[in-house]
Tab-separated table of C-alpha atoms and ligand atoms in Angstrom:
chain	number	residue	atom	x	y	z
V	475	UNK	CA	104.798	126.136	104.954
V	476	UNK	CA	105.911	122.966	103.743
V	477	UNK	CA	103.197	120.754	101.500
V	478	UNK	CA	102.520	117.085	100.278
V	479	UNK	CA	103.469	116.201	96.567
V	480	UNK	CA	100.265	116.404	94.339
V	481	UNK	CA	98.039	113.591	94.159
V	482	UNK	CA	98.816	112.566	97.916
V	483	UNK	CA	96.591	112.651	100.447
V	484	UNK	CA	96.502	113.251	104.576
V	485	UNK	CA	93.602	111.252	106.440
V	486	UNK	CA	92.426	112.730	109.740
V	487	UNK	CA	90.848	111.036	112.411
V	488	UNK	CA	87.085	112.563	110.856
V	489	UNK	CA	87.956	110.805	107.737
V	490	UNK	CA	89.162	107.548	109.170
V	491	UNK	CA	85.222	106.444	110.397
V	492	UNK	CA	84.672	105.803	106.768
V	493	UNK	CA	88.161	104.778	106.156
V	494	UNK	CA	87.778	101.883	109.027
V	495	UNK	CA	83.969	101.360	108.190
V	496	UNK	CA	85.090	100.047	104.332
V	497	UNK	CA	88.551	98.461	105.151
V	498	UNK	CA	86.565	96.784	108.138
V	499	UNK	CA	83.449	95.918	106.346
V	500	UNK	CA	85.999	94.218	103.524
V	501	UNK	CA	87.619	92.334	106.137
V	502	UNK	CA	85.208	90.741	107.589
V	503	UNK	CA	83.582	89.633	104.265
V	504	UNK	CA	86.850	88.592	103.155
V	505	UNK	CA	87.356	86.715	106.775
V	506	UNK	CA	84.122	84.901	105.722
V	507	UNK	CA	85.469	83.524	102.438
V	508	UNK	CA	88.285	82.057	104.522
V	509	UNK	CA	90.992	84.325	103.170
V	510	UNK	CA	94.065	85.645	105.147
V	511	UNK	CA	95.505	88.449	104.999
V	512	UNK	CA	99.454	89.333	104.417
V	513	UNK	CA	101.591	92.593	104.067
V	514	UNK	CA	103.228	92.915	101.741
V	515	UNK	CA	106.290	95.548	101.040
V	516	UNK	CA	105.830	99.112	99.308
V	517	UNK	CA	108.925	98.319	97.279
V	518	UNK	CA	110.156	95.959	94.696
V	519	UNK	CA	112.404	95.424	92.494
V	520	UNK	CA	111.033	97.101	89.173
V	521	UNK	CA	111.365	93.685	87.561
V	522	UNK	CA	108.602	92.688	89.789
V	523	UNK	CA	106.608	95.025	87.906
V	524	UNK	CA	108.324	95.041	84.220
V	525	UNK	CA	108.110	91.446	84.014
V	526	UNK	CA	104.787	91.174	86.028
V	527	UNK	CA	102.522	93.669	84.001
V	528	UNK	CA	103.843	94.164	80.755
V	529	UNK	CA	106.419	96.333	79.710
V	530	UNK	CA	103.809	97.988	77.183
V	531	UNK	CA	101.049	99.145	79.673
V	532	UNK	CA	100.699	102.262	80.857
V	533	UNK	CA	101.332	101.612	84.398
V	534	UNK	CA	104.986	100.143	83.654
V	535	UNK	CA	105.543	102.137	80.366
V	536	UNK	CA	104.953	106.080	82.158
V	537	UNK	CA	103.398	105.428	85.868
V	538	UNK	CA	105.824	103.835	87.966
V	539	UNK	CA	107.940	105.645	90.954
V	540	UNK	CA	110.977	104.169	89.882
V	541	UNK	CA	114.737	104.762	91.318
V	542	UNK	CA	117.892	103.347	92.218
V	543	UNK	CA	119.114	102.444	95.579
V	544	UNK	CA	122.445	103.303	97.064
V	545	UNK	CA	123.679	100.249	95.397
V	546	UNK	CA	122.460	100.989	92.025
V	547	UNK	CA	119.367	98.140	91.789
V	548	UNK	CA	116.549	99.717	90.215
V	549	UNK	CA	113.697	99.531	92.965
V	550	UNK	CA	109.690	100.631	92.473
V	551	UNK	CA	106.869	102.041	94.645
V	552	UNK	CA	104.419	99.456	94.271
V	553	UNK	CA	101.788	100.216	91.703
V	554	UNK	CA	99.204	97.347	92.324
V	555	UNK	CA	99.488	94.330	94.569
V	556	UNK	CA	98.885	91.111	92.543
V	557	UNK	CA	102.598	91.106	91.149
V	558	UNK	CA	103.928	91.496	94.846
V	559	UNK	CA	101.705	88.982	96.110
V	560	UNK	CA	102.816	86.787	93.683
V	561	UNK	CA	106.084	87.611	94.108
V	562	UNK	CA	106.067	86.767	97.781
V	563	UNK	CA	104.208	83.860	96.791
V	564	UNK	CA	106.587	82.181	94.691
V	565	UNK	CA	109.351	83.019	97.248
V	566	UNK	CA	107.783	81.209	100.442
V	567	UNK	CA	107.949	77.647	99.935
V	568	UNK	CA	105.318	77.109	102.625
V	569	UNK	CA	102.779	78.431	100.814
V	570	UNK	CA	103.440	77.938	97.012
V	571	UNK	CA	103.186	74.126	98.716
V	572	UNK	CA	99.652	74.398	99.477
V	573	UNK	CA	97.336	72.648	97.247
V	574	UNK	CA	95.208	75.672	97.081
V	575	UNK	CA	95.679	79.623	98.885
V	576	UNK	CA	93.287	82.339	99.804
V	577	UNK	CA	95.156	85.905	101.185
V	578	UNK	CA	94.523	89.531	100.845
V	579	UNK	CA	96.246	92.645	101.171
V	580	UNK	CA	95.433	96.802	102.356
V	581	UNK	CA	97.515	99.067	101.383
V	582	UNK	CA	98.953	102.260	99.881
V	583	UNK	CA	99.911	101.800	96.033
V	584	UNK	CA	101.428	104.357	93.828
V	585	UNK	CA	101.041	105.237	90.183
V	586	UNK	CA	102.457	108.436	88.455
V	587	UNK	CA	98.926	109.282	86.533
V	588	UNK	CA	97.303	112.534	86.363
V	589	UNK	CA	95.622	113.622	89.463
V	590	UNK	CA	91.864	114.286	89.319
V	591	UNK	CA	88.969	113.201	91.087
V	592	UNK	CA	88.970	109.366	92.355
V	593	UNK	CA	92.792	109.707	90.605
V	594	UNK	CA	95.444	110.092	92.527
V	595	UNK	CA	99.250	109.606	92.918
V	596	UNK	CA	99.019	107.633	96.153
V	597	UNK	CA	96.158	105.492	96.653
V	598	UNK	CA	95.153	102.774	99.083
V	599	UNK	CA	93.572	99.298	97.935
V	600	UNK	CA	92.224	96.415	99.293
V	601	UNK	CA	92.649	93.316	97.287
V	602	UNK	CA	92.551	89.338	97.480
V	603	UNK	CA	94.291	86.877	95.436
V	604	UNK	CA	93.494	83.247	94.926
V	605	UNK	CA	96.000	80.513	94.221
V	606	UNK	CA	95.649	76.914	93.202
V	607	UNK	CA	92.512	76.000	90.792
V	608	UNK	CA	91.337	77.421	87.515
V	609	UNK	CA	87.540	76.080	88.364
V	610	UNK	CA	85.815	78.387	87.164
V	611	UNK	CA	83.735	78.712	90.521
V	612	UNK	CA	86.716	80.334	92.253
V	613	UNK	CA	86.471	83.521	89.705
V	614	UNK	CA	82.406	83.957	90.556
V	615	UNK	CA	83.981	83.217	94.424
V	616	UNK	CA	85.923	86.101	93.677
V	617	UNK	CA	83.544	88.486	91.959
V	618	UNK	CA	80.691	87.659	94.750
V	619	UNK	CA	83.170	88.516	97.438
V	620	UNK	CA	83.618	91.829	96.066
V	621	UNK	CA	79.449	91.953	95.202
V	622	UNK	CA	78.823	91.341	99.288
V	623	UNK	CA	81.245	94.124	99.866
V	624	UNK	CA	80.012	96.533	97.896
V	625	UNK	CA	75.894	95.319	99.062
V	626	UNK	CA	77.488	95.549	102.557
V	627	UNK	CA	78.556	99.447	101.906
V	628	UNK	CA	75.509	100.156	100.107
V	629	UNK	CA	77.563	101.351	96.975
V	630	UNK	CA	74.707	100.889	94.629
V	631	UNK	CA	73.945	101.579	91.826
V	632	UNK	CA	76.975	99.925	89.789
V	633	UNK	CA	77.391	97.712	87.250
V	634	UNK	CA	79.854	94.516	87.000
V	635	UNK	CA	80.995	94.305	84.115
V	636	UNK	CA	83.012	90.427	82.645
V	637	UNK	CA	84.130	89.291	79.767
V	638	UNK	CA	87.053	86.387	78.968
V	639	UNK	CA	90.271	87.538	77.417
V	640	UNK	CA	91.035	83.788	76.286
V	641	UNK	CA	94.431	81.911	77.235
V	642	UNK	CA	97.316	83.017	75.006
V	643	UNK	CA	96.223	80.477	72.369
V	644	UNK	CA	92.940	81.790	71.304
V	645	UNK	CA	94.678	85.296	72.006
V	646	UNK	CA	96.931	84.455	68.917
V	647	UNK	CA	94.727	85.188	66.369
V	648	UNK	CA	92.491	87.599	68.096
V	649	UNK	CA	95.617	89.813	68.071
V	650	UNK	CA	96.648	89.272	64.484
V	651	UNK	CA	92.908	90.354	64.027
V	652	UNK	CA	93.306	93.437	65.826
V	653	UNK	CA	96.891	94.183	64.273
V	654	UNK	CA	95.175	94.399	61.010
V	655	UNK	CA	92.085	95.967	62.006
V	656	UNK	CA	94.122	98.928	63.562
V	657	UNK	CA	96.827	98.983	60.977
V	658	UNK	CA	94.373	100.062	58.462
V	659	UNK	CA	93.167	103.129	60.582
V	660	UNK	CA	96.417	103.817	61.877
V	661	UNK	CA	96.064	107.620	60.942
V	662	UNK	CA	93.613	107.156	63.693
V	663	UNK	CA	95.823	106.485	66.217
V	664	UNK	CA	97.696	108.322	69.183
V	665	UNK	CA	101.524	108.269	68.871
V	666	UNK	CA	101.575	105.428	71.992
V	667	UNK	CA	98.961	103.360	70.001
V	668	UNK	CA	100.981	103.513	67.073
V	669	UNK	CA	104.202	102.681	69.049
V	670	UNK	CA	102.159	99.538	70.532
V	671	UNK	CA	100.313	97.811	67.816
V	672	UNK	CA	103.228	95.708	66.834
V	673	UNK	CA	103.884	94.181	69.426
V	674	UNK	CA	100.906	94.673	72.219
V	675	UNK	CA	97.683	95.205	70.024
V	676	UNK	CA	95.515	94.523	72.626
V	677	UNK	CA	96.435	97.225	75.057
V	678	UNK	CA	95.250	99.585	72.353
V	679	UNK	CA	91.560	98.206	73.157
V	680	UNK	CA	92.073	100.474	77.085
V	681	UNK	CA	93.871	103.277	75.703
V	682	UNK	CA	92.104	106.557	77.136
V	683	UNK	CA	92.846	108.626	73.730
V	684	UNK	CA	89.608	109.922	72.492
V	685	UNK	CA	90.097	109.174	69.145
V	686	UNK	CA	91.360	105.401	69.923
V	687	UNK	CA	88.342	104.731	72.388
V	688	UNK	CA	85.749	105.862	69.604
V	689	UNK	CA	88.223	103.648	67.319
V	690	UNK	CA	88.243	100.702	69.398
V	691	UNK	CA	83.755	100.786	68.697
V	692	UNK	CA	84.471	99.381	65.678
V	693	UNK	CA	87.186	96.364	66.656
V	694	UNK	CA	87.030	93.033	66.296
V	695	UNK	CA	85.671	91.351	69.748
V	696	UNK	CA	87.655	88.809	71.351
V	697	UNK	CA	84.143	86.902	71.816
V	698	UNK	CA	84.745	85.751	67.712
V	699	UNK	CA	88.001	84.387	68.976
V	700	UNK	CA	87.874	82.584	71.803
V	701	UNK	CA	88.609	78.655	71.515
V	702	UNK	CA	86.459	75.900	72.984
V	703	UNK	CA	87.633	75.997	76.433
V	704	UNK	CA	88.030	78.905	77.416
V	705	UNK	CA	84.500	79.313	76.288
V	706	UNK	CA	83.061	76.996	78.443
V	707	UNK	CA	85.135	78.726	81.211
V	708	UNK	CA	83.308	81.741	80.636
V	709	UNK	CA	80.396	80.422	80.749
V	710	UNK	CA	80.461	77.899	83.903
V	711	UNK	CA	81.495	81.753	85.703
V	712	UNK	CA	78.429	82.939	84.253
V	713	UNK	CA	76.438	79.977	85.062
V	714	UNK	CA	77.996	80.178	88.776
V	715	UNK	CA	77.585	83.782	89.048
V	716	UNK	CA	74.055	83.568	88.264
V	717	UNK	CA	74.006	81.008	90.797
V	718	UNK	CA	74.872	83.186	93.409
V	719	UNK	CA	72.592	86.127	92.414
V	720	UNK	CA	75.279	88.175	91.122
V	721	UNK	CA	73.754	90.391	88.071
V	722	UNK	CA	76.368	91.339	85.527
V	723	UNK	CA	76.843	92.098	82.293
V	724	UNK	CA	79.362	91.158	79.404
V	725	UNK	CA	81.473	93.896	77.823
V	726	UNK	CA	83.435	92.078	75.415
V	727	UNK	CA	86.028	95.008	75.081
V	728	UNK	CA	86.888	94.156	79.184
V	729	UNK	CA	90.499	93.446	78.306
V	730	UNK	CA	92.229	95.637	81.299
V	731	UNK	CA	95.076	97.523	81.462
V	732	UNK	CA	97.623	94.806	82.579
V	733	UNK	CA	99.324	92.060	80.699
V	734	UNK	CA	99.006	89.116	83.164
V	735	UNK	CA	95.360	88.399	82.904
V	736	UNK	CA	94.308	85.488	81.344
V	737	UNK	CA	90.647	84.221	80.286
V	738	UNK	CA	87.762	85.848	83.002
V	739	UNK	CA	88.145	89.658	83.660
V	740	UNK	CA	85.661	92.206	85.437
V	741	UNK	CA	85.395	95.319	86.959
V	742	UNK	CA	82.992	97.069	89.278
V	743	UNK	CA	81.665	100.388	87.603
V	744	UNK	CA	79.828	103.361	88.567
V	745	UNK	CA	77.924	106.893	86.942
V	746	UNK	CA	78.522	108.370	90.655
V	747	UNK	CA	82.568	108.743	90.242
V	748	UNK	CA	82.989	110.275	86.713
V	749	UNK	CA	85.804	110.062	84.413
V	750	UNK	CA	86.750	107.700	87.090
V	751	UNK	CA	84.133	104.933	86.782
V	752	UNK	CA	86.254	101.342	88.043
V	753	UNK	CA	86.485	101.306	91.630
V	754	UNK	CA	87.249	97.742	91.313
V	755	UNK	CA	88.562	95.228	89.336
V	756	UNK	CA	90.168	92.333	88.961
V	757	UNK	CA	90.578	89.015	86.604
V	758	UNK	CA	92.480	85.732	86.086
V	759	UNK	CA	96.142	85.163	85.927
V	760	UNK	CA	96.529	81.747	84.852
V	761	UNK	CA	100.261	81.828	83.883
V	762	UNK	CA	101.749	84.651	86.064
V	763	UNK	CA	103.443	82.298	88.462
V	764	UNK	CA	105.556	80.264	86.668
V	765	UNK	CA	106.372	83.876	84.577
V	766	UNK	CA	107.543	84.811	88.464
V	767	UNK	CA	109.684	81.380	88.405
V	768	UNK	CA	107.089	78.985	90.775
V	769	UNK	CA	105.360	76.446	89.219
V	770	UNK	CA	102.234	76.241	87.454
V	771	UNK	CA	99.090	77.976	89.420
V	772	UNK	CA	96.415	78.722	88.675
V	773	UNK	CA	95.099	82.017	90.060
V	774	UNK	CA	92.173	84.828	90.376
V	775	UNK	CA	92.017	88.091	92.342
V	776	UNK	CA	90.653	91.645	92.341
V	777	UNK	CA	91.548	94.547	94.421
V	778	UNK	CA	89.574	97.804	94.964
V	779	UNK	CA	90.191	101.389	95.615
V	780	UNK	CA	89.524	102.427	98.882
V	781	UNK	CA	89.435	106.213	98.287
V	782	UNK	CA	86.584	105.830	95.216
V	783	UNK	CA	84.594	104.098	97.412
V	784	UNK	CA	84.549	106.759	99.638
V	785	UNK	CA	83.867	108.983	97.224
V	786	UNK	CA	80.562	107.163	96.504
V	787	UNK	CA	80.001	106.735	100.275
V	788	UNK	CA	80.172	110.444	100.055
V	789	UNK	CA	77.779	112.229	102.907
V	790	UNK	CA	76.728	108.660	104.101
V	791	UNK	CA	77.825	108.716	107.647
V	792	UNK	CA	80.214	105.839	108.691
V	793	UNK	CA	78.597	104.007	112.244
V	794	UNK	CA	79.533	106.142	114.715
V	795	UNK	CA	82.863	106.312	116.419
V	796	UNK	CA	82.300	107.315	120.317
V	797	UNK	CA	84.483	107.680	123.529
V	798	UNK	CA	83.773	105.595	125.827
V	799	UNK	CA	84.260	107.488	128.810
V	800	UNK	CA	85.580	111.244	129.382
V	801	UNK	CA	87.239	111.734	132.531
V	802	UNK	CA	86.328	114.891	133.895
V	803	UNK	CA	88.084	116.711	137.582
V	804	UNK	CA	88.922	119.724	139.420
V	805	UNK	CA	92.945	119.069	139.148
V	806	UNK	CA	95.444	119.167	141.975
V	807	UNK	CA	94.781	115.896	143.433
V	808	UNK	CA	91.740	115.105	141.782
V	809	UNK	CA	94.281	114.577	138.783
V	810	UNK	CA	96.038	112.247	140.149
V	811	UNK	CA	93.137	109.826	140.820
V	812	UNK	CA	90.976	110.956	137.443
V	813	UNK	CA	94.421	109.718	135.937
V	814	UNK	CA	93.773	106.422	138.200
V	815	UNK	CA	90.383	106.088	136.991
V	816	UNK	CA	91.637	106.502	133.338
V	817	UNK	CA	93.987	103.425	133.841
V	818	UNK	CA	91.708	101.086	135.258
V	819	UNK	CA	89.336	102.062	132.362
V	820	UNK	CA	91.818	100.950	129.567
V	821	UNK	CA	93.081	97.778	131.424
V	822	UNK	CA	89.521	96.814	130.911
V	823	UNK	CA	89.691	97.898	127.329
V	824	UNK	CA	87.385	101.046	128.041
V	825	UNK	CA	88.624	103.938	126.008
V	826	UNK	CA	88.939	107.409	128.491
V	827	UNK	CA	90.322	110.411	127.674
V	828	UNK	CA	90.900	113.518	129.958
V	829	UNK	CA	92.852	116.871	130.098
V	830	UNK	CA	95.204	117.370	132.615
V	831	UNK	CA	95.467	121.231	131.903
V	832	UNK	CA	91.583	121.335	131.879
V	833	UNK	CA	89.574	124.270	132.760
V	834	UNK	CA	86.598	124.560	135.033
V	835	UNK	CA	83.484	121.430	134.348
V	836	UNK	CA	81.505	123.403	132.189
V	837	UNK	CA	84.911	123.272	129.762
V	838	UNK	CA	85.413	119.965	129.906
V	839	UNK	CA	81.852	118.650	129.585
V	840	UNK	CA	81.941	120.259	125.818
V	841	UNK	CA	85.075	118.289	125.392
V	842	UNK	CA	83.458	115.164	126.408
V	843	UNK	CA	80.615	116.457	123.796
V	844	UNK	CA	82.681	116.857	121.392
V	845	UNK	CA	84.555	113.241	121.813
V	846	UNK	CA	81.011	112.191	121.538
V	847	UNK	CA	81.509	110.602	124.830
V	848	UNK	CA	79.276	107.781	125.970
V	849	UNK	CA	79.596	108.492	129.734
V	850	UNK	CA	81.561	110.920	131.495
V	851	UNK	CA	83.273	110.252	135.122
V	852	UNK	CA	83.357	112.932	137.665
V	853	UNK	CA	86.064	113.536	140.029
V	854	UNK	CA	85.757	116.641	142.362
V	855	UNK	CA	86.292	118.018	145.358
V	856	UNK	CA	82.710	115.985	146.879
V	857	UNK	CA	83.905	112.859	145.472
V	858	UNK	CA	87.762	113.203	146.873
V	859	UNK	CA	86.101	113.721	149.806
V	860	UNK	CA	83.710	111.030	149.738
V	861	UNK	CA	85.797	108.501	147.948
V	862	UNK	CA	83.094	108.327	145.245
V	863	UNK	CA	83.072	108.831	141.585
V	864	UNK	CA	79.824	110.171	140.069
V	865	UNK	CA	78.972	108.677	136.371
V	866	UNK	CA	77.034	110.768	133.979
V	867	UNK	CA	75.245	108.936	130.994
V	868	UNK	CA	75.820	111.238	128.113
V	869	UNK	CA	72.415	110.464	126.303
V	870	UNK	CA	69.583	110.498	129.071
V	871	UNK	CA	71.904	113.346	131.527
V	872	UNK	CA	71.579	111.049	134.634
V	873	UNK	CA	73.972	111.063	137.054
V	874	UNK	CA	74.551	108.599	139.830
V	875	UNK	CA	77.577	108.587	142.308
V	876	UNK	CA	79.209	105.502	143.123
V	877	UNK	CA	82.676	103.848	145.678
V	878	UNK	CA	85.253	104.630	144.013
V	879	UNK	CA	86.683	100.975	143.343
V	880	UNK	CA	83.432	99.637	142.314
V	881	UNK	CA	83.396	102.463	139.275
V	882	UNK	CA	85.227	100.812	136.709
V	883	UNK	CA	83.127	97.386	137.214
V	884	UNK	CA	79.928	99.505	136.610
V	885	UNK	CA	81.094	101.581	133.931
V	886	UNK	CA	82.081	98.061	132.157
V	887	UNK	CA	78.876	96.300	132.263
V	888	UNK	CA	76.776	100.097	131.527
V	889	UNK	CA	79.134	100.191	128.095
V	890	UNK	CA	77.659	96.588	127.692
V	891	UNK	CA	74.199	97.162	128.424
V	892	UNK	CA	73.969	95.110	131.166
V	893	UNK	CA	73.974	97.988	133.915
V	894	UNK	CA	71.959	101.382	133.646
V	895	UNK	CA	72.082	104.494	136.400
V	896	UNK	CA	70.875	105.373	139.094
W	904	LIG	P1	93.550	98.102	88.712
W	904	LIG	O1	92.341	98.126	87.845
W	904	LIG	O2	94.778	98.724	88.162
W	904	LIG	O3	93.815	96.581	89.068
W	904	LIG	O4	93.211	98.785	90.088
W	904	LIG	C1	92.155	98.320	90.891
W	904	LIG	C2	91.375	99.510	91.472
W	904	LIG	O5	92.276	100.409	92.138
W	904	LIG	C3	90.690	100.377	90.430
W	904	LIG	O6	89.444	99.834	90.034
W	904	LIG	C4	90.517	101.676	91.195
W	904	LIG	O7	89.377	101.607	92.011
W	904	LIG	C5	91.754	101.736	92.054
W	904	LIG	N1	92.757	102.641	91.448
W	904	LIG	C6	93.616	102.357	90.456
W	904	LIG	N2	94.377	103.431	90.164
W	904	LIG	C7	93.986	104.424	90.994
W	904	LIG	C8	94.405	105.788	91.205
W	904	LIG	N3	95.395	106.335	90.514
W	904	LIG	N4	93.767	106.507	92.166
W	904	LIG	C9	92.770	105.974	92.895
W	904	LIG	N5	92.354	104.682	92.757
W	904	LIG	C10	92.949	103.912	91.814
W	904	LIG	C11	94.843	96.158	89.885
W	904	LIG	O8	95.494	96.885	90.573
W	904	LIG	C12	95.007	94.653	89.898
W	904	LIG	N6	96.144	94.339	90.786
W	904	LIG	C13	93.732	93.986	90.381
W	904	LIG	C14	93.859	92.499	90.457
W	904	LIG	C15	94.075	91.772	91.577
W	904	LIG	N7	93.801	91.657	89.451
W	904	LIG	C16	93.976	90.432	89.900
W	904	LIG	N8	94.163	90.483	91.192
């Protein structure tokens, strides 16, 4: 039997009601923030990613699906979205044009990590990016987007977490601060720590290391640091996310695992996934487009992972997913016209399903149960002979018969509502 690499995952239809219950419910928020969405492709060039995160963080340093094409150009599986967005950004002139840019993005994304729960080689996000402004309202925009998502899903209880990182002025000494902090407890550190601290100190502040987490208690906080205004930045996005009734709460060690982010950052926590506690996150990236070769924008995003929220939605049952009509017949040329009946159905956007192989009624009335069929359409040898089809509502176990070319009209308007049986 062949198998999937570790850390990858198959989604059957069962699991795709919850699947299409959070990417849905995330769209449609996202659709009422005014944002649009956009594809973009599984693979980069790794300099996408080198340049875009940071050659010191874990995700470019010993995560990335990396290899070379038949050409030789080093190409990556995309790890994240935000340095393909702005990639694909920077490249479209009709859009790095407009004054100001909402779009977001579903998709699989691939990291090489160790997989565990809510961890896993190939994941799927969602994710929005915003170009064009550093107002601080736009970053509260953001975070309250992803706060009406997560209400919508009922993912509570979690915990948003923000803090400011400062622009790379302030960041200047806060890192010199941190250089000496951890060079005097270096015997404290793990061998990538120690390989870091010269010249990325702050990526030592998200290192999972036991020792270096207990370590980082003690650090000095960027808070100390930070210079006039990026201070008010932070807190006009406080001020504004109070505003809109988001609670949150400041963790001033919030510095995230990627280099591009620049003054707010957050992240979405929860108890209910474990080790795994983020399941999403997101900050600003003030200078990563004009790094990318645009010019300078402003910009603010987050994305979240699909399969942790599942795993919080856990038992909760996604709205459920019912056929519309099962098509049920005593074959030979009741076939034909139960095929008939299925056509008209769909050109009216009605979904039907039948089995042309299908057994005797009592068979293919537990199909129909098990499709969770709303009605089911009869075609046997009294309605061939009486050009009928009888409908059977599902729920209440009436049954009416009806002409045969006015059953598609009825079975419309009884999906609606707006018709019942007899
Ligand atoms: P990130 O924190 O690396 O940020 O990932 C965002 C979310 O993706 C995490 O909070 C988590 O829910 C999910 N995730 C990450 N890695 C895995 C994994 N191995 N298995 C399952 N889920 C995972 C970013 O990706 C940034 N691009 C976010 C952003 C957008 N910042 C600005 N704009």
């Amino acid at each position: 039997m062949l198998k999937k690499p570790p850390g990858i995952e198959d989604i059957f239809p069962d699991a795709m009601e919850k699947w299409d219950h959070v990417t849905g419910t995330a769209r449609d928020v996202f659709r009422t923030y005014n944002y649009k969405e956009l594809i973009i492709p599984v693979m980069e060039y790794t300099e996408v990613f080198a340049r875009g995160l940071g050659d010191e963080t874990d995700i470019v340093s010993k995560e990335m699906f990396t290899f070379e094409d038949r050409g030789g150009r080093s190409l990556t599986l995309r790890p994240e979205g935000t340095a393909s967005v702005v990639r694909a950004y920077v490249e479209n002139g009709e859009y790095n044009r407009l004054a100001s840019c909402k779009l977001f993005y579903c998709g699989p994304m691939f990291r090489a990590e160790r997989p565990q729960k809510g961890r896993l080689r190939q994941f799927n996000q969602f994710g929005a990016e915003f170009f064009g402004s550093e107002n601080p309202y736009h970053d509260a925009e953001v975070i309250g987007m992803m706060d009406a998502i997560s209400r919508r899903l009922a993912l509570a209880p979690y915990a948003v977490l923000v803090n400011s990182i400062g622009c790379p002025d302030c960041r200047v000494p806060y890192t010199e601060a941190l250089k000496s902090f951890y060079t005097s407890h270096s015997a404290r550190l793990c061998e990538d720590c120690a390989r870091r601290l010269e010249k990325n100190p702050l990526r030592l502040l998200d290192c999972k290391n036991e020792s270096c987490r207990a370590l980082r208690a003690e650090a000095p906080v960027i808070t100390a640091f930070i210079c006039g205004a990026c201070r008010d930045h932070h807190d006009r996005v406080k001020g504004h996310l109070s505003q809109a009734g988001v609670s949150f709460t400041e963790d001033p060690f919030l510095v995230r695992g990627l280099d591009y982010y620049t003054r707010t950052t957050f992240e979405f926590v929860t108890e209910r996934l474990g080790g795994q506690n983020a399941f999403a996150a997101g900050g600003r990236y003030d200078g990563l487009v004009e790094q990318f070769g645009g010019k300078k924008t402003p910009a603010v995003g987050f994305a979240a992972g699909i399969e942790r929220i599942l795993l919080m939605l856990g038992d909760q049952r996604a709205p459920e997913r019912r056929l519309d009509v099962y098509i049920v017949h005593s074959g030979g040329d009741a076939l034909a016209l139960a095929a008939r009946t299925a056509a008209a159905l769909r050109e009216r956007g009605i979904a039907a399903d039948l089995d042309p192989d299908a057994g005797g009624f009592k068979s293919q009335f537990k199909k129909a149960d098990r499709e969770r069929a709303r009605l089911c359409v009869i075609v046997g040898e009294d309605e061939l002979r009486e050009g009928t089809r009888s409908i059977k509502d599902m729920g209440s176990g009436e049954q009416a018969s009806v002409p045969a070319d006015a059953a598609a009209d009825r079975i419309g308007a009884m999906l609606k509502g707006s018709a019942s049986l007899p």
